[in-house]
PDB file of C-alpha atoms in Angstrom:
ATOM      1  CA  UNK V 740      47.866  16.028 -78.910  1.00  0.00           C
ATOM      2  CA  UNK V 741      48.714  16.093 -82.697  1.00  0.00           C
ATOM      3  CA  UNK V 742      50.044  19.372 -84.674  1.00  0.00           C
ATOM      4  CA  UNK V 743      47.747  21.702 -86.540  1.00  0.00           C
ATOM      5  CA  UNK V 744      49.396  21.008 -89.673  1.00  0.00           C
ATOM      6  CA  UNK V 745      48.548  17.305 -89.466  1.00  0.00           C
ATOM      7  CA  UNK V 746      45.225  17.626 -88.316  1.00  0.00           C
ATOM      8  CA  UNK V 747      44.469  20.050 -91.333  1.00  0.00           C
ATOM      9  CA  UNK V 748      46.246  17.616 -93.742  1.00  0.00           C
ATOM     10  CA  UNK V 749      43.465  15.009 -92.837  1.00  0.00           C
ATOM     11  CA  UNK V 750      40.423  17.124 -92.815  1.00  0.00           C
ATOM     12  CA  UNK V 751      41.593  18.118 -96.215  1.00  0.00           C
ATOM     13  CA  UNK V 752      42.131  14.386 -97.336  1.00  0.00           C
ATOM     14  CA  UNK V 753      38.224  14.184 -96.574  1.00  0.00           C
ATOM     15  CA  UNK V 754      37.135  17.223 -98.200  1.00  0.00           C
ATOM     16  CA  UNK V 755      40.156  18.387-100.743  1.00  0.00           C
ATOM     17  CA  UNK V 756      40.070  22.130-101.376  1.00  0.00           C
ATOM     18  CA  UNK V 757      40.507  21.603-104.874  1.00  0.00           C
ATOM     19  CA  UNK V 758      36.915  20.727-105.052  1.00  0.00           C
ATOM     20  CA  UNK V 759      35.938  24.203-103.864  1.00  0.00           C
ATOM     21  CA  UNK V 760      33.928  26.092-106.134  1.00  0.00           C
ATOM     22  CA  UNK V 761      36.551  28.810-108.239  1.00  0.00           C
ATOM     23  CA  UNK V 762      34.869  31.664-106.407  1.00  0.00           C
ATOM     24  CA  UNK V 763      35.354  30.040-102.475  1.00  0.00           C
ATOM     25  CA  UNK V 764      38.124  30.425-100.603  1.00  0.00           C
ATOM     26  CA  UNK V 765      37.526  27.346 -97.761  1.00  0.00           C
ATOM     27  CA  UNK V 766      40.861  25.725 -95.792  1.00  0.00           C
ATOM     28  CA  UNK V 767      42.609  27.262 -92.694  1.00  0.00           C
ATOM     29  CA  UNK V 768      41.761  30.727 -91.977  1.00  0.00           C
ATOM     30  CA  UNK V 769      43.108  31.186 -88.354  1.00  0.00           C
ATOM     31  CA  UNK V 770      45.656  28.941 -86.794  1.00  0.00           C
ATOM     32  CA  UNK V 771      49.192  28.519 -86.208  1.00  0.00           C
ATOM     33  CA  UNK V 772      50.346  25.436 -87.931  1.00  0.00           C
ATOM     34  CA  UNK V 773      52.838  24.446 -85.025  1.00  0.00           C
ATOM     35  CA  UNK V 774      50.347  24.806 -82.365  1.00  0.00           C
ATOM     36  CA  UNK V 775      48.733  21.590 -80.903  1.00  0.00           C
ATOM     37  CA  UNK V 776      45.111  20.124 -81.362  1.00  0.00           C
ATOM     38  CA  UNK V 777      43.039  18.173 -78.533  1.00  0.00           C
ATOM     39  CA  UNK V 778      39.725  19.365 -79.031  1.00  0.00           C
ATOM     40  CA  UNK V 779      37.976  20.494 -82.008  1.00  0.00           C
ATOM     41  CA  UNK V 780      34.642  21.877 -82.346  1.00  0.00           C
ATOM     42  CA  UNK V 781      32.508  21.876 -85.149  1.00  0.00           C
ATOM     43  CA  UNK V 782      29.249  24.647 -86.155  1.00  0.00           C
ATOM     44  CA  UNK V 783      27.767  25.702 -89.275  1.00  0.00           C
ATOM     45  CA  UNK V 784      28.644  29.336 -88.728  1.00  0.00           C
ATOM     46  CA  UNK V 785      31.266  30.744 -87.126  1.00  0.00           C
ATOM     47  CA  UNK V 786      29.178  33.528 -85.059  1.00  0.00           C
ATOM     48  CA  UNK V 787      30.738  35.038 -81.434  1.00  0.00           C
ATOM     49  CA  UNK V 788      28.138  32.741 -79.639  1.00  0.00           C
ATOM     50  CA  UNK V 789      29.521  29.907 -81.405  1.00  0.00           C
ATOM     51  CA  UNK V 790      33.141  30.764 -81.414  1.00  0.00           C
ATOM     52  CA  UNK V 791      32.611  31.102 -76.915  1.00  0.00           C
ATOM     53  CA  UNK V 792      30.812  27.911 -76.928  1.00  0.00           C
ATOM     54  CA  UNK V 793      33.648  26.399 -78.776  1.00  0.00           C
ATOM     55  CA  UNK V 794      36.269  28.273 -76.849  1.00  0.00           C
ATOM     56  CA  UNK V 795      34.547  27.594 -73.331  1.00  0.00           C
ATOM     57  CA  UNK V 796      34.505  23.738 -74.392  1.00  0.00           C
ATOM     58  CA  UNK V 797      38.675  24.154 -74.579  1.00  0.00           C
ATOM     59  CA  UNK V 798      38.251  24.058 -78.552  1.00  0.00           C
ATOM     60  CA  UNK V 799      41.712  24.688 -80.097  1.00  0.00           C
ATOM     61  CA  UNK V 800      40.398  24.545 -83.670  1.00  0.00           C
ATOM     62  CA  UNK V 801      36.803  25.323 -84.968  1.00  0.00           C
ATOM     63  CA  UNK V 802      35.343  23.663 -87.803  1.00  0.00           C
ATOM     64  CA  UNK V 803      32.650  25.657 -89.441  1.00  0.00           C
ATOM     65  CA  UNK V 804      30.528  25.278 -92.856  1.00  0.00           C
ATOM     66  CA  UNK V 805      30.172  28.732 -93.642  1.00  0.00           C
ATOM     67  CA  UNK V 806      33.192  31.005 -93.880  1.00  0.00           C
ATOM     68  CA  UNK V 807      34.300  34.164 -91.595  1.00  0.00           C
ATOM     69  CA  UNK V 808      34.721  35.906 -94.685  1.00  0.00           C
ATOM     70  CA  UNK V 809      33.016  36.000 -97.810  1.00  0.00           C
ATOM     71  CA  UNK V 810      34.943  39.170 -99.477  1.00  0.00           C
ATOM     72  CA  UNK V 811      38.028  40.598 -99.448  1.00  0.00           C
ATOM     73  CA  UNK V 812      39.399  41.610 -96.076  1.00  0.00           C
ATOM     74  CA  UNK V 813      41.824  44.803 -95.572  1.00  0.00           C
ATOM     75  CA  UNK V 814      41.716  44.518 -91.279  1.00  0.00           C
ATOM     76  CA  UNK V 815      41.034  42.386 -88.502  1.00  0.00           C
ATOM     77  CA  UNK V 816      41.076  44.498 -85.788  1.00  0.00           C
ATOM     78  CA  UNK V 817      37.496  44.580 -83.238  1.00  0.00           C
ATOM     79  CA  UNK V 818      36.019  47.131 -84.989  1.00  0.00           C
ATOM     80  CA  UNK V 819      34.048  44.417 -86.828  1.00  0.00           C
ATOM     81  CA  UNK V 820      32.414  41.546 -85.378  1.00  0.00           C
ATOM     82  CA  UNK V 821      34.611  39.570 -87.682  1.00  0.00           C
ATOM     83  CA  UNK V 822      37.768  41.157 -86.564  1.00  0.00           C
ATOM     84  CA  UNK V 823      36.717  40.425 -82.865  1.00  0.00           C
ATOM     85  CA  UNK V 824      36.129  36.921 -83.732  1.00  0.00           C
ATOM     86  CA  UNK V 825      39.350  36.341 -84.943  1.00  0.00           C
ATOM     87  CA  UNK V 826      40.928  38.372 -81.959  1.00  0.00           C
ATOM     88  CA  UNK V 827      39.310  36.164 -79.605  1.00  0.00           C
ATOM     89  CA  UNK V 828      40.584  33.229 -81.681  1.00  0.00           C
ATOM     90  CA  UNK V 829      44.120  34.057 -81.561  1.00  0.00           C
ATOM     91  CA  UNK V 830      44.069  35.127 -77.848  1.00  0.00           C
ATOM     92  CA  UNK V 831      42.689  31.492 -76.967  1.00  0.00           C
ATOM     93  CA  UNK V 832      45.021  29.466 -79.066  1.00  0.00           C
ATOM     94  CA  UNK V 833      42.324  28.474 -81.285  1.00  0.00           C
ATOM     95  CA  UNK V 834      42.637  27.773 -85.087  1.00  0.00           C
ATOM     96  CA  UNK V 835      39.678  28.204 -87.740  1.00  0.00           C
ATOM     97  CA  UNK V 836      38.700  26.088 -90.685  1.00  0.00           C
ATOM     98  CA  UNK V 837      36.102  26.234 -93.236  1.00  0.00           C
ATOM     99  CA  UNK V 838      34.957  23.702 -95.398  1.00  0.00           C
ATOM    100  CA  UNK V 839      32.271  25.266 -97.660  1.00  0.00           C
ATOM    101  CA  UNK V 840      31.389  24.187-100.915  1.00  0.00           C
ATOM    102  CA  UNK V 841      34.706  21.812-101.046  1.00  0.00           C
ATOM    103  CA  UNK V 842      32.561  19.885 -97.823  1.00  0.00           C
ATOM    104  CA  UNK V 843      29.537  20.912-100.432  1.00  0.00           C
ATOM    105  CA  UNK V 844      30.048  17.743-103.095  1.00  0.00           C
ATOM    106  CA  UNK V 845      32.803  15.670-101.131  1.00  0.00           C
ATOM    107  CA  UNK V 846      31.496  11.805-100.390  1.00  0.00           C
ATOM    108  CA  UNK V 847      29.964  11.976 -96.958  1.00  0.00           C
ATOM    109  CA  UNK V 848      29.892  15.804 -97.274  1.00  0.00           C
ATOM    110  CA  UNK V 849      26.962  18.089 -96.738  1.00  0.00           C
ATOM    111  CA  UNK V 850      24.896  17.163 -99.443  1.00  0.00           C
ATOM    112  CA  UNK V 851      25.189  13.029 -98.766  1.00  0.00           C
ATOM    113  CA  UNK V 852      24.816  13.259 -95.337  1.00  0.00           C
ATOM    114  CA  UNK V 853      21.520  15.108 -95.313  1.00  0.00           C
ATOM    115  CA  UNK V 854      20.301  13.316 -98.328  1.00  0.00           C
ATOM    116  CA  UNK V 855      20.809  10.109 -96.564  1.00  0.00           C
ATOM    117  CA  UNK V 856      19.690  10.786 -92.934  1.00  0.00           C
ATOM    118  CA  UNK V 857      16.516  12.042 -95.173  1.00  0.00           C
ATOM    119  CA  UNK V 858      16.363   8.517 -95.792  1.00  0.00           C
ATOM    120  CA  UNK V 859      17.790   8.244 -99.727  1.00  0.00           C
ATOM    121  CA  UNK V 860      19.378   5.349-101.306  1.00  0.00           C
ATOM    122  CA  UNK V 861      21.630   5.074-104.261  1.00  0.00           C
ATOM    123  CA  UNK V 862      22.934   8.425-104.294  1.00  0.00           C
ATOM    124  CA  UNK V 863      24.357  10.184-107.224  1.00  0.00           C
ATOM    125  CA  UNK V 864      24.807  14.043-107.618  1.00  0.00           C
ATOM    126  CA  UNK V 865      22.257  16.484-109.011  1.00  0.00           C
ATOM    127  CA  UNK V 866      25.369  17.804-110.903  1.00  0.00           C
ATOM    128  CA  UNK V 867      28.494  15.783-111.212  1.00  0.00           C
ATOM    129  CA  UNK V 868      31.672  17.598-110.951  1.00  0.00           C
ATOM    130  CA  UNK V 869      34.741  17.215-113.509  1.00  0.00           C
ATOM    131  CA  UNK V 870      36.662  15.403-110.820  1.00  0.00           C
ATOM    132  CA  UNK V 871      36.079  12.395-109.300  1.00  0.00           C
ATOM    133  CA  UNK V 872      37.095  11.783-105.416  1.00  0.00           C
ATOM    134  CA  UNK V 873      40.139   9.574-104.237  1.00  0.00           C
ATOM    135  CA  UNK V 874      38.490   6.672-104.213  1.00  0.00           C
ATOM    136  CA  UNK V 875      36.919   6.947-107.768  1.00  0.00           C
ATOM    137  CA  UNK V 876      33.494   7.987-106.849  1.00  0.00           C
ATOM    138  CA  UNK V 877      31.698  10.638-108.592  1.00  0.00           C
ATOM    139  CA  UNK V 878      31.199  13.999-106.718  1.00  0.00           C
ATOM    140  CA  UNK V 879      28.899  17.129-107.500  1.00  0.00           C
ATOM    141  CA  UNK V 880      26.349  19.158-106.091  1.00  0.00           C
ATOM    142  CA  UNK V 881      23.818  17.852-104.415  1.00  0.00           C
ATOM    143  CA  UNK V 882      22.040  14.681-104.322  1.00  0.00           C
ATOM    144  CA  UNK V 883      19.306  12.428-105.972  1.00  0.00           C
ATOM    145  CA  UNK V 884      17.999   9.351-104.177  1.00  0.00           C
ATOM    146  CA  UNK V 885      15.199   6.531-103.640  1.00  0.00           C
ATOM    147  CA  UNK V 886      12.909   5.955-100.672  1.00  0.00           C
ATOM    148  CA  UNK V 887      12.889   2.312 -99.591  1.00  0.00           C
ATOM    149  CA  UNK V 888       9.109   2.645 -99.749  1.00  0.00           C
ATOM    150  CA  UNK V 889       7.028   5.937-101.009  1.00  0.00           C
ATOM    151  CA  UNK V 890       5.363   7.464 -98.709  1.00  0.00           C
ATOM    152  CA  UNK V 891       3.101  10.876 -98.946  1.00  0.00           C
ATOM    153  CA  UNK V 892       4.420  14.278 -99.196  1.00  0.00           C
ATOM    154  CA  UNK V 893       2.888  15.129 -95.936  1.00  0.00           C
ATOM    155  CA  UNK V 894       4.975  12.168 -93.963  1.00  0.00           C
ATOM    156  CA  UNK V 895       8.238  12.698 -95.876  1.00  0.00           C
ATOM    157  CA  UNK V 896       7.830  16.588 -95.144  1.00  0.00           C
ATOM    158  CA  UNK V 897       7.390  15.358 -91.468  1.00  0.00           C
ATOM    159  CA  UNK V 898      10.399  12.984 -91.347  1.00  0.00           C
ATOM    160  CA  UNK V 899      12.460  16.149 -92.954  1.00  0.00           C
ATOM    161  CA  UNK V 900      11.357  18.089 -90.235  1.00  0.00           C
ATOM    162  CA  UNK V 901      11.616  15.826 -87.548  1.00  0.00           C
ATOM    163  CA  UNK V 902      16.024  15.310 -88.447  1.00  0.00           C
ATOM    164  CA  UNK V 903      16.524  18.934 -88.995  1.00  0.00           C
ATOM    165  CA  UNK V 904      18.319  20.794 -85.841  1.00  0.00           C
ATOM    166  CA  UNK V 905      15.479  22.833 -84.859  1.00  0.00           C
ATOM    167  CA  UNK V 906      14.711  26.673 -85.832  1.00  0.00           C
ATOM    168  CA  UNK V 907      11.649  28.830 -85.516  1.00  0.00           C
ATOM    169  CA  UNK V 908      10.979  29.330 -89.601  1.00  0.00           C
ATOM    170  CA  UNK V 909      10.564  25.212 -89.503  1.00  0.00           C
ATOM    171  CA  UNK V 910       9.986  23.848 -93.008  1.00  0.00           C
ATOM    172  CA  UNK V 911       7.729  24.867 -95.541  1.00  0.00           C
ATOM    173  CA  UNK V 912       6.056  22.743 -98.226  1.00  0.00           C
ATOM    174  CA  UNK V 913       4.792  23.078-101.763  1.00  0.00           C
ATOM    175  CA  UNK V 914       2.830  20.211-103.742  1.00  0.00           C
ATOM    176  CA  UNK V 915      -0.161  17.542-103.055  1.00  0.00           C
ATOM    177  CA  UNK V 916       0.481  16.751 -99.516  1.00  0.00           C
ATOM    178  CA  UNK V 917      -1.086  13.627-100.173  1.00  0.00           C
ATOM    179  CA  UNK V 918       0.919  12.716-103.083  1.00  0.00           C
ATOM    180  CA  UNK V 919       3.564   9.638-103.489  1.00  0.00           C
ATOM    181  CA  UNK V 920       7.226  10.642-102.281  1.00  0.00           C
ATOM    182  CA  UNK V 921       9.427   7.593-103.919  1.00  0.00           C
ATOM    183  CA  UNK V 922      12.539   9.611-105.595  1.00  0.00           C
ATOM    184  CA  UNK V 923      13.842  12.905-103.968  1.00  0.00           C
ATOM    185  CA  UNK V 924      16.505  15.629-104.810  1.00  0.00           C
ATOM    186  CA  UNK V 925      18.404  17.302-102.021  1.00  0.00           C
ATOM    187  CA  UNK V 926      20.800  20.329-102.219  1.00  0.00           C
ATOM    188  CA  UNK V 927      21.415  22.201 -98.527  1.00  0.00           C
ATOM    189  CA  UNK V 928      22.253  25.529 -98.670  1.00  0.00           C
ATOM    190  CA  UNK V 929      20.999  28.227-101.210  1.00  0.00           C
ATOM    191  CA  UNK V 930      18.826  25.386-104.246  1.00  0.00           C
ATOM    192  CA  UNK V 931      17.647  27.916-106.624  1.00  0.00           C
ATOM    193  CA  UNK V 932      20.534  27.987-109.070  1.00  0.00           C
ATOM    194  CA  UNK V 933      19.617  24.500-109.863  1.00  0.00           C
ATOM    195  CA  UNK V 934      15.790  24.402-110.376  1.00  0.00           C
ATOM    196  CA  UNK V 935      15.678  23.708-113.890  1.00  0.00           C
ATOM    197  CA  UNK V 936      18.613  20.789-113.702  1.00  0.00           C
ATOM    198  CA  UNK V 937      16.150  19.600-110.978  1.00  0.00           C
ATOM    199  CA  UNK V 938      13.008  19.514-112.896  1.00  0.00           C
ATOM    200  CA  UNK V 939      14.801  18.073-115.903  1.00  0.00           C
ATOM    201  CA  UNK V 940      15.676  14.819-113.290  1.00  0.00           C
ATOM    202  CA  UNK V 941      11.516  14.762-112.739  1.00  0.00           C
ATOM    203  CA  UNK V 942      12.125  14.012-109.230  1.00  0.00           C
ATOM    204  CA  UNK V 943       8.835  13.844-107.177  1.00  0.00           C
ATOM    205  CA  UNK V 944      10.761  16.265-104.235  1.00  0.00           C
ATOM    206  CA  UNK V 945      13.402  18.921-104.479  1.00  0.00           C
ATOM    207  CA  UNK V 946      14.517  19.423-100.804  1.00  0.00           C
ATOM    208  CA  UNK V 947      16.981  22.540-100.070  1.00  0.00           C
ATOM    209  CA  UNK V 948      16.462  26.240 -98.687  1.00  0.00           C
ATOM    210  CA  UNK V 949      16.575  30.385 -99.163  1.00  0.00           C
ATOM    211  CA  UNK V 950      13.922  29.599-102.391  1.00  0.00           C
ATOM    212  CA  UNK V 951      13.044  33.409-103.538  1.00  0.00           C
ATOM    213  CA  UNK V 952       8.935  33.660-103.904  1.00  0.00           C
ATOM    214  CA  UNK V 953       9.340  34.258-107.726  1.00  0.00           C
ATOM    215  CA  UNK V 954      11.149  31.098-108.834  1.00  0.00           C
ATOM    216  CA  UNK V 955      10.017  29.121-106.193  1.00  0.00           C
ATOM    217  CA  UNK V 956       6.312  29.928-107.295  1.00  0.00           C
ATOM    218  CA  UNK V 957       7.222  29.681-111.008  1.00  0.00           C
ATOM    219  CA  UNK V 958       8.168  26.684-110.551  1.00  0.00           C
ATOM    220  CA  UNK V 959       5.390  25.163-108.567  1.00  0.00           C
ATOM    221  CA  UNK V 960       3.101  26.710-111.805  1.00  0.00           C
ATOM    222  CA  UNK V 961       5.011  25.115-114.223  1.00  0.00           C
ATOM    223  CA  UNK V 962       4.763  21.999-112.514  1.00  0.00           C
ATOM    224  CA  UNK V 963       0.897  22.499-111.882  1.00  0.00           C
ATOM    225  CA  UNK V 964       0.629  23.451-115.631  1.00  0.00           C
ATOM    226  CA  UNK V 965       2.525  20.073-116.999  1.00  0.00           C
ATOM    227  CA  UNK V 966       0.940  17.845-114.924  1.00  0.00           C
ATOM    228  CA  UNK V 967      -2.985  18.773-115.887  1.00  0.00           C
ATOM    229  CA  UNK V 968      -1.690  18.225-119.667  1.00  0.00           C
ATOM    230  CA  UNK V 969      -0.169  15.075-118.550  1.00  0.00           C
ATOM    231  CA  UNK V 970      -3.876  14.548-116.618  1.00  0.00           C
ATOM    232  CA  UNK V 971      -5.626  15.257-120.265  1.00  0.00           C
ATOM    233  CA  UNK V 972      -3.422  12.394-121.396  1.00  0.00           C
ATOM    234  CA  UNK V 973      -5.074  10.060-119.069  1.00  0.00           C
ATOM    235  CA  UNK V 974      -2.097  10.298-116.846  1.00  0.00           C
ATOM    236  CA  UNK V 975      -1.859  10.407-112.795  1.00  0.00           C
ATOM    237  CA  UNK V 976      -2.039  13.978-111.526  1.00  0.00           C
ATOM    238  CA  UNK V 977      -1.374  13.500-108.033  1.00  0.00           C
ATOM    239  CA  UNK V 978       1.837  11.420-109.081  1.00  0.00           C
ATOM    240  CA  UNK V 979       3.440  13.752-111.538  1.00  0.00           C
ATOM    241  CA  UNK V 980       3.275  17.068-110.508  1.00  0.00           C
ATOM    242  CA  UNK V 981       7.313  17.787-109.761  1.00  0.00           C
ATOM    243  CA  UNK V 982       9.172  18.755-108.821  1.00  0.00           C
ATOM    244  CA  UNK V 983       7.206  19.751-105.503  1.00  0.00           C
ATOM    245  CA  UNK V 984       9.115  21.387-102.935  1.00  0.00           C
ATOM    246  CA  UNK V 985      10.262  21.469 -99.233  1.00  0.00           C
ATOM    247  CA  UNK V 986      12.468  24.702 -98.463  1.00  0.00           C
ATOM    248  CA  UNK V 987      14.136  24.429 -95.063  1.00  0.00           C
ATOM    249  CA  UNK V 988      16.674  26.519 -93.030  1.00  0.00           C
ATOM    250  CA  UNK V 989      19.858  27.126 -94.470  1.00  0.00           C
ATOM    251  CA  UNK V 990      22.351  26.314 -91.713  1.00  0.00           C
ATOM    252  CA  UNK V 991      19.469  23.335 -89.966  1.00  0.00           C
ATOM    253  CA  UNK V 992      20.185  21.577 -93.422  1.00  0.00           C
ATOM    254  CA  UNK V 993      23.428  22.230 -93.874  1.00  0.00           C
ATOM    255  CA  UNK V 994      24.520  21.296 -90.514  1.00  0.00           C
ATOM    256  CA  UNK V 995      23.560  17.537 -90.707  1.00  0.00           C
ATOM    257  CA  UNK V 996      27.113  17.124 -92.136  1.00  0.00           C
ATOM    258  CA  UNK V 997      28.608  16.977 -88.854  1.00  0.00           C
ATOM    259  CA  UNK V 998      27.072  13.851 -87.542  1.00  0.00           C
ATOM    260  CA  UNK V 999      29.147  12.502 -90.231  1.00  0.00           C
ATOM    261  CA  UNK V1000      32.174  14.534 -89.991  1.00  0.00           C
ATOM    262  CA  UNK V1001      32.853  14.090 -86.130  1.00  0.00           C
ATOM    263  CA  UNK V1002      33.449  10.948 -86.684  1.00  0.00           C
ATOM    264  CA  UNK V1003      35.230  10.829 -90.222  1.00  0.00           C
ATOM    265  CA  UNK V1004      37.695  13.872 -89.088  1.00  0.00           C
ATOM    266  CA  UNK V1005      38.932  11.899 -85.745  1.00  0.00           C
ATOM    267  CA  UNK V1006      38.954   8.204 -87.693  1.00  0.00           C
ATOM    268  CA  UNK V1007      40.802   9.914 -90.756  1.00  0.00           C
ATOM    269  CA  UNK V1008      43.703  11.531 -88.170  1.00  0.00           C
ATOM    270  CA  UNK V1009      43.402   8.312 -86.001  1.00  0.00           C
ATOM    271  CA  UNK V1010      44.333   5.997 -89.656  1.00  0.00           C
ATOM    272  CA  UNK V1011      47.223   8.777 -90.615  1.00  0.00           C
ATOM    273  CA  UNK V1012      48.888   9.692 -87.580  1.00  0.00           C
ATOM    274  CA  UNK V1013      47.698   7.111 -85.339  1.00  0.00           C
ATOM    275  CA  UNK V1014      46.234   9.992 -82.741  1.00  0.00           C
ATOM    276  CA  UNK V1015      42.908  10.703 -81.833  1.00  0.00           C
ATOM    277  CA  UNK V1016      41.131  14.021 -80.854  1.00  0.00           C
ATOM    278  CA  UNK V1017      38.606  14.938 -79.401  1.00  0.00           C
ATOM    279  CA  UNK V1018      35.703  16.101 -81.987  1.00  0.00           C
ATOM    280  CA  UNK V1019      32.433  17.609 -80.609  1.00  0.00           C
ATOM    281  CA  UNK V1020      29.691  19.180 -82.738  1.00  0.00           C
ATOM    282  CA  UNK V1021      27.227  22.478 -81.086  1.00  0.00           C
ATOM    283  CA  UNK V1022      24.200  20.603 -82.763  1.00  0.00           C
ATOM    284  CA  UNK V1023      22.596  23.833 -83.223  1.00  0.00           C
ATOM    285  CA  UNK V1024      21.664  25.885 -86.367  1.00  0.00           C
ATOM    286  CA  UNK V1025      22.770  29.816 -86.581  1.00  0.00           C
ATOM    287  CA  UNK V1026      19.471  30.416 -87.942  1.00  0.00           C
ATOM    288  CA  UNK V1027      19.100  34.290 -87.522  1.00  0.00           C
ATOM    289  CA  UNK V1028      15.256  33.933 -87.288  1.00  0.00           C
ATOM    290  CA  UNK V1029      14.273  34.130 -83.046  1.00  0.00           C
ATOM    291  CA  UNK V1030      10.496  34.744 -83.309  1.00  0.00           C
ATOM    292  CA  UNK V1031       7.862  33.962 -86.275  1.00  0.00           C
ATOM    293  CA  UNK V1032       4.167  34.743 -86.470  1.00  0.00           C
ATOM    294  CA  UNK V1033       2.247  32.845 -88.446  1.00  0.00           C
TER     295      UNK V1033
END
């Protein structure tokens, strides 16, 4: 077994909290820095089911995507949910850590890994960030990649599907299902902040999630709108109307990252310290959707 404190100082040598967006507050929210790690647990939220999954597993820390807390806290005791989850933390010796939007643009973080298990080459951000990563690569929010080989809409929208943890709300798709797929942007989590960066990159595909009606439809008519002019032009219709769109479930997206990170957390303590724990991922998404009609 290898002390909290180390095992924290690696996971944060993989995704530094100093590239955390000014508003998050990721890093080590529960935990006694003394206490002793064997088994850690990874989910995308840290929800009671989760947290007694983890804990009947023997967890002793959790690894989550989204934070317990997203505002300011003035009591922990069970008279929230939250406050019981952290109770039941502390009475089974088992830490908490969040790595949010810091895990967000890190190299083999959220965005890369679902970019690439989408099946993207030569990655770059959507948005690079002011800092670069230890190893000199460029960092930022989300990603922009190639197909080896286009395909149609309808069979990348199907390969997205068919890697995504499954949830009831499934994917939904906007665009020429039988149009050419060849260069894609992907941003997990909450995309449509960055609509307009994404249209300005005149990808053919802007995969993310939580797309309102309003923008999601504006853009879709703005796209529709610039690619007849581009058709009166004597261009391609079917092959410029973009960015179309594929709008998935937050956490099913977002929680691709931990094929990647079970690995990179235990090789990254196994390189510093020269122990390795055990690291186990739910492979589920806390979608909060249970039944759909459609």
């Amino acid at each position: 077994m290898i002390r909290l404190s180390k095992v924290i100082e690696a996971i944060e040598t993989l995704y530094p909290l100093s590239f955390a967006e000014e508003w998050d507050e990721p890093g080590l929210i529960v935990g006694d820095l003394n206490s002793q790690i064997q088994r850690i647990v990874c989910v995308s939220d840290p929800t009671i089911s989760a947290v007694d999954r983890a804990l009947s597993m023997g967890a002793n820390l959790l690894v989550t995507h989204h934070p317990l807390f997203f505002k300011a806290v003035h009591g922990v005791s069970n008279e929230t949910v939250r406050g019981e989850i952290v109770q039941r933390l502390i009475s089974n010796n088992c830490a908490l850590w969040v790595g949010h939007t810091n895990a967000d643009v890190a190299w083999r973080g959220v965005a890369h890994a679902a970019a690439e298990y989408f099946g993207l080459h030569n990655l770059r951000p959507i948005v690079v960030s002011k800092q670069i990563d230890s190893a000199g690569r460029n960092i930022g929010l989300g990603r922009i990649g190639v197909l080896d080989v286009p395909i149609s809409l309808r069979d990348f929208a199907q390969n997205v599907f068919n890697v995504l943890p499954h949830t009831k709300v499934g994917v939904q798709v906007a665009g020429n299902l039988d149009a050419k797929v060849s260069t894609v942007a992907v941003l997990p989590g909450s995309g449509e902040s960055l609509l307009d960066e994404v249209r300005k990159e005149k990808v053919d595909v802007y995969v993310t999630s939580d797309l309102r009606h309003h923008p999601a439809l504006d853009a879709i008519e703005r796209a529709k709108y610039e690619s007849k002019l581009r058709l009166s032009s004597g261009e391609d219709y079917i092959q410029h109307t973009y960015p179309m769109i594929i709008n998935t479930s937050h956490s099913a997206i977002e929680s691709l990252w931990f094929t990647y990170a079970i690995n990179d957390i235990a090789d990254c303590i196994e390189e510093m310290y020269g122990e390795r724990p055990e690291v186990a991922w739910l492979g589920e998404a806390c979608d909060p959707w249970n039944y759909v009609i459609n």
